[in-house]
Structure formats: C-alpha cells, structure tokens
Short mmCIF file of C-alpha atoms in Angstrom, two decimals:
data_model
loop_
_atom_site.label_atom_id
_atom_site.label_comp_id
_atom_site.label_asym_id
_atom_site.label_seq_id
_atom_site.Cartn_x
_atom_site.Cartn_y
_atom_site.Cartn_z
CA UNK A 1 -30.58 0.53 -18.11
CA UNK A 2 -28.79 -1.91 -16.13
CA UNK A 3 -30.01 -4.82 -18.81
CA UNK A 4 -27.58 -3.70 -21.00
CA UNK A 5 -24.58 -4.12 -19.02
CA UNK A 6 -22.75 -7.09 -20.35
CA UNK A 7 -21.44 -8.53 -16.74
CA UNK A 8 -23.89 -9.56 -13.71
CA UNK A 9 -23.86 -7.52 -10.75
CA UNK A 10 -21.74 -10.47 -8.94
CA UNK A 11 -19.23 -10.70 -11.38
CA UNK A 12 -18.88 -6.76 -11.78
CA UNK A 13 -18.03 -6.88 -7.72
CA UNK A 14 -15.57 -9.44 -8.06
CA UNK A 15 -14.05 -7.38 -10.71
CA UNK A 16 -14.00 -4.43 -8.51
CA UNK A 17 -12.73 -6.39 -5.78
CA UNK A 18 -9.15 -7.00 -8.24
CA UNK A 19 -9.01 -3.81 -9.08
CA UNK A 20 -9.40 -2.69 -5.93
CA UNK A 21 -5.97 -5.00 -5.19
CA UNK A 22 -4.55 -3.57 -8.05
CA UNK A 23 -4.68 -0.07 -7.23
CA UNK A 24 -3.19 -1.04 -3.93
CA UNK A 25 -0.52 -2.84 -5.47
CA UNK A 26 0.54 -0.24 -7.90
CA UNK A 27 0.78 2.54 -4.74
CA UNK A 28 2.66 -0.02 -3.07
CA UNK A 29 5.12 -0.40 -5.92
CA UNK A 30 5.16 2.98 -7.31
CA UNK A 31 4.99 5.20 -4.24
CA UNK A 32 6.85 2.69 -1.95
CA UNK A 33 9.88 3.28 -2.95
CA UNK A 34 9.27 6.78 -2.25
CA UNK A 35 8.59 6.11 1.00
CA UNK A 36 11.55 3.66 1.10
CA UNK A 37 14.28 5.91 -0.16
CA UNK A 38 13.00 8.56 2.93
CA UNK A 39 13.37 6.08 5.49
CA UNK A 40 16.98 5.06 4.68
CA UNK A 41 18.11 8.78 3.81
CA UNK A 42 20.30 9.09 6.76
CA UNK A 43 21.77 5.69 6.64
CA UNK A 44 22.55 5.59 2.71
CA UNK A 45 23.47 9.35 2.19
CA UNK A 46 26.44 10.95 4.71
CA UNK A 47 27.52 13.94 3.22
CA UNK A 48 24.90 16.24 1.72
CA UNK A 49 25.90 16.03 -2.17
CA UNK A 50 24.93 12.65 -1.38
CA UNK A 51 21.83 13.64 0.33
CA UNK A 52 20.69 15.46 -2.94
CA UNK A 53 21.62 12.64 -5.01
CA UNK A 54 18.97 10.52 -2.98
CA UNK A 55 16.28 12.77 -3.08
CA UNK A 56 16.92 13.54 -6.82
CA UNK A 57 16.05 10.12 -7.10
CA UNK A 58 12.44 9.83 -6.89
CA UNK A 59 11.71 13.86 -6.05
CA UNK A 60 11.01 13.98 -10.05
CA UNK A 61 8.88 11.66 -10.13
CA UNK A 62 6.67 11.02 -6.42
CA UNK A 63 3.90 13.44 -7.33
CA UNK A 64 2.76 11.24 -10.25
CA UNK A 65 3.69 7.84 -8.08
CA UNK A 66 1.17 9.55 -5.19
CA UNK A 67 -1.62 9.53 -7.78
CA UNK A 68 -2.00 5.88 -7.39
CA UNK A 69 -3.53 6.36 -3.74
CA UNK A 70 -5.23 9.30 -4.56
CA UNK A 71 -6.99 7.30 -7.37
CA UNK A 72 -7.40 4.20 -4.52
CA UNK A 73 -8.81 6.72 -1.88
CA UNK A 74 -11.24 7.38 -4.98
CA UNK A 75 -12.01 4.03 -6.58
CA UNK A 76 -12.98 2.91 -2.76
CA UNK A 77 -15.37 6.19 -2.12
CA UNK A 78 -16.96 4.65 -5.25
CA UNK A 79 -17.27 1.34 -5.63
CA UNK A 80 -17.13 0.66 -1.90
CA UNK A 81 -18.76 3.05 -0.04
CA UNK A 82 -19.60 1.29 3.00
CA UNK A 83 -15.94 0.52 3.51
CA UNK A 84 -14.84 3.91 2.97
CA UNK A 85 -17.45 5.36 6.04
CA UNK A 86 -16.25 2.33 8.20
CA UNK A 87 -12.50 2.38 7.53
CA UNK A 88 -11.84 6.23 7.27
CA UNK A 89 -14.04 6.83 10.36
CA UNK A 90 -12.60 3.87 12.44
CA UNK A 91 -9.08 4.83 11.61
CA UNK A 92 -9.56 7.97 11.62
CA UNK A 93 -6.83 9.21 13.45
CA UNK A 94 -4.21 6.77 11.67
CA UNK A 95 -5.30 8.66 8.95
CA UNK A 96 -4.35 11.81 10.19
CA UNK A 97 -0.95 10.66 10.79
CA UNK A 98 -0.54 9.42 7.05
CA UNK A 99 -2.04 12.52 5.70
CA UNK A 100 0.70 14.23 7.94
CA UNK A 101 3.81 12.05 7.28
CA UNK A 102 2.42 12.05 3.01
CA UNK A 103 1.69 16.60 3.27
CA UNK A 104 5.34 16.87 5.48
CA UNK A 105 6.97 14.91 2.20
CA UNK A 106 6.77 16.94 -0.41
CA UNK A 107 7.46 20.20 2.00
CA UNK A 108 10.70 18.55 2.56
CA UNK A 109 11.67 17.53 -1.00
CA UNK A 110 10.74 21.33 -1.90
CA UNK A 111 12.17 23.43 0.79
CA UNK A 112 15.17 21.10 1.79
CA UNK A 113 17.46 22.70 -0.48
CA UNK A 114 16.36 26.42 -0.70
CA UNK A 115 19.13 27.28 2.35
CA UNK A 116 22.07 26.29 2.22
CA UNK A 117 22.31 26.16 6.16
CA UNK A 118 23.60 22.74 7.71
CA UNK A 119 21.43 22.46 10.42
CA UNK A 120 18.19 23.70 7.95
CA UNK A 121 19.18 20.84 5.55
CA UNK A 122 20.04 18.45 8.67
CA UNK A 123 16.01 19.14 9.97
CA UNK A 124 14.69 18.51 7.02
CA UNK A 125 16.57 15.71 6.10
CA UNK A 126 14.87 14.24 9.36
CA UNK A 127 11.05 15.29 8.47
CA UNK A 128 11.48 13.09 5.14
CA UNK A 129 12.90 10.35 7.12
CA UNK A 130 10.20 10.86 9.82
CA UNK A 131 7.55 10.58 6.73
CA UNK A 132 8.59 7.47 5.18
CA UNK A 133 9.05 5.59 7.93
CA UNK A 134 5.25 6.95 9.68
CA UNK A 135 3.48 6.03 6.47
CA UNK A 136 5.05 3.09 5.69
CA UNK A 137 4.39 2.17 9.48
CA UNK A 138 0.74 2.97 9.68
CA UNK A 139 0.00 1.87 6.59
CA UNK A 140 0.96 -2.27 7.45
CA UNK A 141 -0.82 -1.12 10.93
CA UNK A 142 -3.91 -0.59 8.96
CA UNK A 143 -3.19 -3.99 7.22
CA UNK A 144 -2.40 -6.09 10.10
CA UNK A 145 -5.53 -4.67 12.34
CA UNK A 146 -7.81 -5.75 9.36
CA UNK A 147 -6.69 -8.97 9.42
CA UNK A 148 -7.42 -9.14 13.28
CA UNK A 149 -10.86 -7.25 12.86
CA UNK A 150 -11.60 -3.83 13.20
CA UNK A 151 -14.13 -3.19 16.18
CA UNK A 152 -17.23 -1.27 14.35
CA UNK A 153 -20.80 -2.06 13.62
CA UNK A 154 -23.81 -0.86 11.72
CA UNK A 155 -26.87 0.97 12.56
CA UNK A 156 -29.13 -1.91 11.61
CA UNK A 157 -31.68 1.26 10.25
CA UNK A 158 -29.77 3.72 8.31
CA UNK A 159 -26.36 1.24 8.21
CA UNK A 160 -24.30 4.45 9.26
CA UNK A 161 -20.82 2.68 10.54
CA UNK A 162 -20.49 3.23 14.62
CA UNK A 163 -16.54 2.71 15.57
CA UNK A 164 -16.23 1.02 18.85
CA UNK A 165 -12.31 0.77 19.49
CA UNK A 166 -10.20 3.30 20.19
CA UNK A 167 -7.05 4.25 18.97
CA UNK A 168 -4.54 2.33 21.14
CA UNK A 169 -6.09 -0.77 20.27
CA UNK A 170 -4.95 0.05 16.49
CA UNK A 171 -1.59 -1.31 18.09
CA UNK A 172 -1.86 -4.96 19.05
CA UNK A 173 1.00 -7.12 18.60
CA UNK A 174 0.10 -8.90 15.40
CA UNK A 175 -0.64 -5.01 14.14
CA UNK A 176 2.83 -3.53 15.16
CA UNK A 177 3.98 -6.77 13.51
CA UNK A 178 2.35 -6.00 10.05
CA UNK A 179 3.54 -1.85 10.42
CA UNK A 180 7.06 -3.22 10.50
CA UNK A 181 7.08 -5.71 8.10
CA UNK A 182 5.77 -2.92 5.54
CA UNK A 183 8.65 -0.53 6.89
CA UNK A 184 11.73 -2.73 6.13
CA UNK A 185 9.62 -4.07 2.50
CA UNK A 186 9.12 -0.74 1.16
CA UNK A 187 13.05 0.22 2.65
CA UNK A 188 13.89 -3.00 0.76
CA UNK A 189 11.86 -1.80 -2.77
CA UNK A 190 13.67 2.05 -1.90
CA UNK A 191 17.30 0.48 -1.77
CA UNK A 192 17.08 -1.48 -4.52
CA UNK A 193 15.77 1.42 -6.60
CA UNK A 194 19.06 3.70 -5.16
CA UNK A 195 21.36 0.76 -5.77
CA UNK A 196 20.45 1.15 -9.38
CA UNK A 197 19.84 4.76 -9.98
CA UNK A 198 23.01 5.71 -8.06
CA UNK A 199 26.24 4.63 -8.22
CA UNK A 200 29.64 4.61 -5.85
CA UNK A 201 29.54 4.70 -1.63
CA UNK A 202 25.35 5.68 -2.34
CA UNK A 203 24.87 2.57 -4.21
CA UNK A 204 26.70 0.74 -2.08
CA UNK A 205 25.60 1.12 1.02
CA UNK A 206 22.09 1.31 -0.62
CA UNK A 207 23.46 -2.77 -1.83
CA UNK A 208 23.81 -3.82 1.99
CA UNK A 209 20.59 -1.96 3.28
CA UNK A 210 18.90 -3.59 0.37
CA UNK A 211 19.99 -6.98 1.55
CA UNK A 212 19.56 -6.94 5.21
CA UNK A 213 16.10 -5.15 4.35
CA UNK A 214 14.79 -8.34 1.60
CA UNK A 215 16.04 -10.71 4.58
CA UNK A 216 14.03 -9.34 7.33
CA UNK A 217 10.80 -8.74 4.58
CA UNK A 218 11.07 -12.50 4.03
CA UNK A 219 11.87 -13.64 7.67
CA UNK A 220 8.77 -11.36 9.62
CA UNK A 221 6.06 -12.17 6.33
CA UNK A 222 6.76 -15.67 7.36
CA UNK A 223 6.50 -15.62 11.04
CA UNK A 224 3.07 -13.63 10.18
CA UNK A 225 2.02 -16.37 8.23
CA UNK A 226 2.45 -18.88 10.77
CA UNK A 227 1.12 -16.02 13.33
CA UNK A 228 -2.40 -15.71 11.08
CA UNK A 229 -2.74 -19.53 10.37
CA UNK A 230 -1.86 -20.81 14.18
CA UNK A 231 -2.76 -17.72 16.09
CA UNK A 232 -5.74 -15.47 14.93
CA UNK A 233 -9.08 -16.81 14.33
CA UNK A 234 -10.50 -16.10 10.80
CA UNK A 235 -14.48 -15.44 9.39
CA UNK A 236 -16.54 -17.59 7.94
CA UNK A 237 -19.86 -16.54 6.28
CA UNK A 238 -22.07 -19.00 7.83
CA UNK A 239 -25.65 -18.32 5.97
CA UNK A 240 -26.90 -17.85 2.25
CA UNK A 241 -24.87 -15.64 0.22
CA UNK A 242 -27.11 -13.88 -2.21
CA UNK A 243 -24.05 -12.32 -4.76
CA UNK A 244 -26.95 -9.82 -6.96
CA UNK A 245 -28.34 -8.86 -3.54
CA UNK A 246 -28.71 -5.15 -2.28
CA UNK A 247 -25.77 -3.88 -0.35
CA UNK A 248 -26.52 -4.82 3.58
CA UNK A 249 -23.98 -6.33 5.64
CA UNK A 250 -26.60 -7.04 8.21
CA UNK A 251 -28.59 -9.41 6.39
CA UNK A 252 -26.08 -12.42 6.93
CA UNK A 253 -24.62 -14.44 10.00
CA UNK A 254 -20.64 -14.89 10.39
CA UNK A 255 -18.73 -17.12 12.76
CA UNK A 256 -15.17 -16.55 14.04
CA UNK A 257 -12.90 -19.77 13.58
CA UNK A 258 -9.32 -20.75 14.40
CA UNK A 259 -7.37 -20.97 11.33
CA UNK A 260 -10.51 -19.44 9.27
CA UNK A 261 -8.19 -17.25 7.05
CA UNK A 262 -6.28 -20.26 5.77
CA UNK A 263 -9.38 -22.07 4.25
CA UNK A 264 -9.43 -19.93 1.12
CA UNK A 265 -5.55 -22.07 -0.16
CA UNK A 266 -7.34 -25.51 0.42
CA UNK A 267 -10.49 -24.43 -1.26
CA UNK A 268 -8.15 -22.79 -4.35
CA UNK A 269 -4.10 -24.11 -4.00
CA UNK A 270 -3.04 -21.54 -6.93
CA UNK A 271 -3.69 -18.98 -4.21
CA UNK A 272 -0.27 -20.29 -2.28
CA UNK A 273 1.50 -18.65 -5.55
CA UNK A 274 1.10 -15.56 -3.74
CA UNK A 275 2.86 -15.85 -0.48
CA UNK A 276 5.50 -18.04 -2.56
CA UNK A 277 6.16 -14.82 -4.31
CA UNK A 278 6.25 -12.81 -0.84
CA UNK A 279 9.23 -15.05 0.16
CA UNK A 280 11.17 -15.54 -2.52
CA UNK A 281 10.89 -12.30 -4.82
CA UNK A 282 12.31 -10.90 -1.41
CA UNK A 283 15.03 -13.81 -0.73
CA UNK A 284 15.60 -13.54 -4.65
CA UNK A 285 16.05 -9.46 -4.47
CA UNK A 286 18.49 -9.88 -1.98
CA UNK A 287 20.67 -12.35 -3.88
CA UNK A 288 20.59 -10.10 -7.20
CA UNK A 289 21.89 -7.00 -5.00
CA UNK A 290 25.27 -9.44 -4.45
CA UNK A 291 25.14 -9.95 -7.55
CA UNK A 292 24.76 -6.35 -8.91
CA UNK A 293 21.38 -7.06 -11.25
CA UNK A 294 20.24 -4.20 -10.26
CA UNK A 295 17.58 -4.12 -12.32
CA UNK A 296 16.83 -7.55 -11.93
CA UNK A 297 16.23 -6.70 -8.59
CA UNK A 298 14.01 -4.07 -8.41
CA UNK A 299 11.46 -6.57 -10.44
CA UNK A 300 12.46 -9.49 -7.71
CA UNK A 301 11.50 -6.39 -4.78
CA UNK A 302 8.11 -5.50 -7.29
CA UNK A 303 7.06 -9.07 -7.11
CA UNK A 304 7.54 -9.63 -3.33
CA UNK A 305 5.38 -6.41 -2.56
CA UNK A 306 2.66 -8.21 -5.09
CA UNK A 307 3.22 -11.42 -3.37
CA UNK A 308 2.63 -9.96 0.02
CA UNK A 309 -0.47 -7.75 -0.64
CA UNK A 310 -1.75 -10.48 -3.03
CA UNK A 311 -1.34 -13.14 -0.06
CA UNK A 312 -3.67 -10.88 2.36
CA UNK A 313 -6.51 -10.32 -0.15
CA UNK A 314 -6.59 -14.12 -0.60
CA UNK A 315 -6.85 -14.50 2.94
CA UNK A 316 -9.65 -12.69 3.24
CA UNK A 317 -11.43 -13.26 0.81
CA UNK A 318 -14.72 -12.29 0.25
CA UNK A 319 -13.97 -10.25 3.13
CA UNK A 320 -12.82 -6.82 2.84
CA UNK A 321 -13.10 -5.82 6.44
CA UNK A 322 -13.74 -7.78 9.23
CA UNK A 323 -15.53 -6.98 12.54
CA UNK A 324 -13.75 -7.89 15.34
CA UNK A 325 -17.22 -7.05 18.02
CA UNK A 326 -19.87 -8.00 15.89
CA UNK A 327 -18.48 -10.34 12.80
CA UNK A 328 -21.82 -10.28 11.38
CA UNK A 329 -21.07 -6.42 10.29
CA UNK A 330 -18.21 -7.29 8.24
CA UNK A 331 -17.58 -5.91 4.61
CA UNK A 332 -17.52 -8.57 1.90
CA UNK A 333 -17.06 -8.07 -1.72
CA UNK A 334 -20.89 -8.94 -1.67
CA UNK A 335 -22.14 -6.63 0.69
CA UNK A 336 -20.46 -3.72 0.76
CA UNK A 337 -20.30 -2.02 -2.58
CA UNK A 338 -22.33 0.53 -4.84
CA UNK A 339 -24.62 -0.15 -7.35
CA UNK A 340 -24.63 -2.49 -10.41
CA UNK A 341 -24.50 0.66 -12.65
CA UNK A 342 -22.03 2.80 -10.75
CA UNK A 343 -19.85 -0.34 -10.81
CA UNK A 344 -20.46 -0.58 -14.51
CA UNK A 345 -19.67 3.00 -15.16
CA UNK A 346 -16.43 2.93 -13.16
CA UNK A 347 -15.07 -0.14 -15.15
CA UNK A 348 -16.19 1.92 -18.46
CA UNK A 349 -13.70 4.91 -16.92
CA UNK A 350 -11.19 2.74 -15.91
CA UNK A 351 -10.93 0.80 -19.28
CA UNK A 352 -10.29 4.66 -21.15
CA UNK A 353 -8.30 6.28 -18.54
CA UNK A 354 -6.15 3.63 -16.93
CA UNK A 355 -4.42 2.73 -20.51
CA UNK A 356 -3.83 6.62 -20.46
CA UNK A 357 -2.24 6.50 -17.28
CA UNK A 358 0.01 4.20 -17.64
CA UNK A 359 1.42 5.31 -21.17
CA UNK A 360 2.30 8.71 -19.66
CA UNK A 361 3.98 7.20 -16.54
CA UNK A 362 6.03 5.16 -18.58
CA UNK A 363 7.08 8.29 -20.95
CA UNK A 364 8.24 10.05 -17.86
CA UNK A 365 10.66 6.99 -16.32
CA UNK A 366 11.47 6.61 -19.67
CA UNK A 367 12.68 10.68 -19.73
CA UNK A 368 13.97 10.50 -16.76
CA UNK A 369 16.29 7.03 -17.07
CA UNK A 370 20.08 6.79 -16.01
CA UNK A 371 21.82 7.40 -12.67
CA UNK A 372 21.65 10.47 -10.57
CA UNK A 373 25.35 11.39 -9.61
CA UNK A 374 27.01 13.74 -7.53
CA UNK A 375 28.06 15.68 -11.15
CA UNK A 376 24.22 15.84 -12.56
CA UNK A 377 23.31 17.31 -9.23
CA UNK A 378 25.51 19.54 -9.24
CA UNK A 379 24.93 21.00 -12.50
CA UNK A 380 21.14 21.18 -12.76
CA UNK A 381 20.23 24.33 -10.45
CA UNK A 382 16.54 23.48 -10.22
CA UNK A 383 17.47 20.35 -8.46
CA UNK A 384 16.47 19.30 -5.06
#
C-alpha cells in the first residue's frame, strides 16, 4: 500500500509539519480576535448599548472561528501523536485553564444579555474579559515554555511520555514574557477588527487601544528575540538523522547550545522574512489605525500574528518540542509523528475538506459584512 503514495515518508512529515503551522496560524488569526475583542471589552465599551455592539461583533461568528483549534487539537492527535501524549499530559493543567477560559466564553456571549439586570450584565461582562485575556495568556505561556524546553522524557520501552516539572515552573520569566506578548497581539488583531466593524466613541477608542496594543506587540517580540538569541540555549541534533525512520525519539543524541535556535536564519536567510513581518505588520497596523485603513489594518495585524508564529517554528525547527531534562527526548518533525499512510490519508482529507472549509467561512463574513451599530443592535431581538 504505502508504494503507491506519491510523496516519501520524509517529505509527507515536512508537509505535516506546515500544516501543522498553518492550522495554528489560522486559530491565531481567526479566533484571536475573539479572544482580543474580550480582553478590551471593558476598556472599549462604557455604556452597555456599547457593550452589545462589541460582542455583536464576533458573537456571530466565534463558534466557526473555534473550529480552527478544534481541527489543530485533531490534526496533532493524528499526525503527531507523540506530541499530543507529551504536551497535553505535561501541560495538563494549563490546559484546564484554557478549556475553562474557551467553555466560560460562549456562556457569557449566550447568557449575558438574557437579564436585563446591571450588575448580571456587569459579571458577565467580566467572565468574557477574564476568558480572553486567560487564553490568550496561557496560550503564549505554552509557546514561550517550548521554546525554553519542557521537562519530560520517554519510557525508553513502551515510549509512554513521563512529565517531570510541575506546574509553577510553566511560569519562568522568558514564559510570562511570551503569555504577554500573545495578550496585547491578539488585543491588537481584536481592536483593529472593532475599529472597523464599529464606528463612533467604540471605534475610537478601539483606534487608540489598537495602537498602543501594535506598539507593545512589536516592542516585547523584539526584546524576545534578542532574549532567545543572547539568553536561552537552543538544540542541536548531534547524530544521524534517518528522515524514513520509525517514530523513536530515543534513538538520537541532542546537545544544548547557546544561541542554538538562531542557527536555522544562517543556514536559510529567507527565514528572517518572518520575524520582519512580526515587527513591522505590527508597527505598520498601528500606523494604518491613524490613518483610518481600517481594513488595511486588520491585514497589517493578520500578517504580524503570521510573522510571529512563523518566526518560532523556524526557530525550532525540526524541533517540535524540546526537552529541557533530557534533550535527547525531544520531538522533531522526524521522530515524532504517525505513520507514512496515516500521514498520507490525512493530506488526502485535508486536500477535500479544507477547500470546503474555507468557502463556507468566507460565505458567512461575507453575510455578515458592515458595521455593528448601536441602531442594528437595537433592532435585531435575537442579538447578544
């Protein structure tokens, strides 16, 4: 069977490995706004008319933005299993929080309105604040503490993943750096988005939080830069890599090096397009906000979450997850994923569905263009 597959079992896990950073990218972009547009609800929206023009902003449309981590959570149990045991049982109770802050969300966005009641509307104005910001926080956690190295191993036997950390140590410096970096980018992507669905005091303050919020994404993914390339030492696969080999992380020697995650833009300088994206799709949002391109600026914000994500996949590269206590158990692209037919048979399902997917999602922006205002609110009772 697996003669007939048209791509080599190396090549089909670097093609896994994109898509894997595509999936992630389109969460980040399509749900992040989401998440962004929470987190500044009580700083863009005073009054509550202006509350429900916020949330009528993206609560048509973040059940079908959501799908894009589902489908992520999915791709990963498939094509990576190995990484899924290690990651979801080493952050385990990060985890918990997200699947808190993400099942709190759409509570909020369904219940908020059903009372009339100030101080009802007030509390759960709060929980969908509380949720954007937690998941949008633990989320760069995750991010920044796989740069560093998460501490977990392998049963050399039956390769069942053995977590040695626990979870304060999810919280390092360099980690708490990363969660807030992807708090004020995703506020950043969820201004921009009010600033051009909405329009009067909304919009505007939306316009300076969007600013100040592209500023500080450019500023802090810089000082991590220089943080990663002066300041944490990087793998390097220091043995034979065998890309068609079985799926055993054991079977290859790693060293830990100063400035190891930097090698990959000397070895491959198109790779510094990415972090040049980071910086200045976020210095270049901000500057379309002043000059009211809104739209303009949304696809600026887009390409700075790209950028960013983008930037940490090259870094790693071929490593998926590092170990930070034994760095010979780290995930690469070439140890760590399923089969050369499952792998086939995913790309087979994501070639018919994906194409799917993305025609319907852009049929319902589409139906659902134009600003939200305080008048459509007001006149469409099934609102939120």
């Amino acid at each position: 069977m697996e003669n007939l597959i048209p791509f080599d079992y190396g090549t089909l896990r670097v093609v896994w490995w994109v898509l894997m950073g595509a999936l992630l990218i389109g969460f980040a972009v399509m749900d992040g706004f989401d998440l962004g547009v929470a987190a500044l609800l009580p700083v863009v929206a005073k009054t509550d008319v202006e509350r429900r023009v916020v949330i009528n902003v993206v609560g048509p449309v973040w059940e079908g933005n959501q799908v894009w981590l589902i489908t992520a959570g999915g791709a990963i149990f498939a094509a990576w299993p190995l990484l899924y045991a290690a990651s979801f049982s080493g952050f385990y109770l990060a985890m918990m929080l997200v699947l808190i802050a993400l099942i709190l969300r759409p509570v909020g966005f369904k219940y908020r309105s059903k009372m009339e009641d100030t101080r009802w509307r007030s509390r759960w104005d709060a929980v969908l604040c509380f949720s954007g910001v937690l998941a949008s926080l633990v989320f760069g956690v995750a991010m920044g503490n796989i740069i560093l190295g998460v501490p977990f191993t392998f049963d050399p036997v039956t390769l069942r993943p053995i977590y040695e950390g626990h979870f304060y140590q999810l919280f390092m410096p360099f980690a708490l750096l990363a969660g807030v970096l992807s708090v004020v980018m995703l506020a950043m992507h969820g201004a921009v988005l009010l600033a051009w669905r909405t329009e009067g005091a909304v919009a505007e303050r939306a316009r300076n939080w969007g600013r100040l919020c592209a500023l500080l994404t450019a500023a802090l993914f810089i000082v991590g830069g220089f943080w990663v390339a002066g300041g944490i030492g990087g793998h390097v696969i220091t043995s034979a890599i065998d890309v068609a080999a079985p799926s055993n992380p054991m079977q290859k020697t790693v060293s830990v090096q100063d400035g190891a995650w930097m090698a990959n833009y000397a070895k491959w300088p198109l790779m510094w397009i990415a972090p040049a994206l980071g910086v200045a799709g976020a210095v270049l949002a901000a500057l379309l906000l002043s000059a009211r391109a809104n739209m303009l600026a949304f696809l600026a914000s887009a390409t700075s979450i790209t950028g960013v994500i983008l930037t940490a996949g090259f870094s790693l590269f071929p490593f998926i997850m590092p170990s930070s206590t034994r760095p010979q158990a780290g995930l690469t692209v070439w140890d760590g994923s399923s089969s050369h037919l499952t792998l086939w048979i995913m790309v087979i399902a994501v070639a018919v569905f994906l194409p799917i997917v993305t025609v319907y999602t852009a049929w319902v922006y589409r139906v659902m263009r134009g600003k939200v205002t305080e008048e459509s609110v007001g006149g469409t009772p099934n609102s939120y």
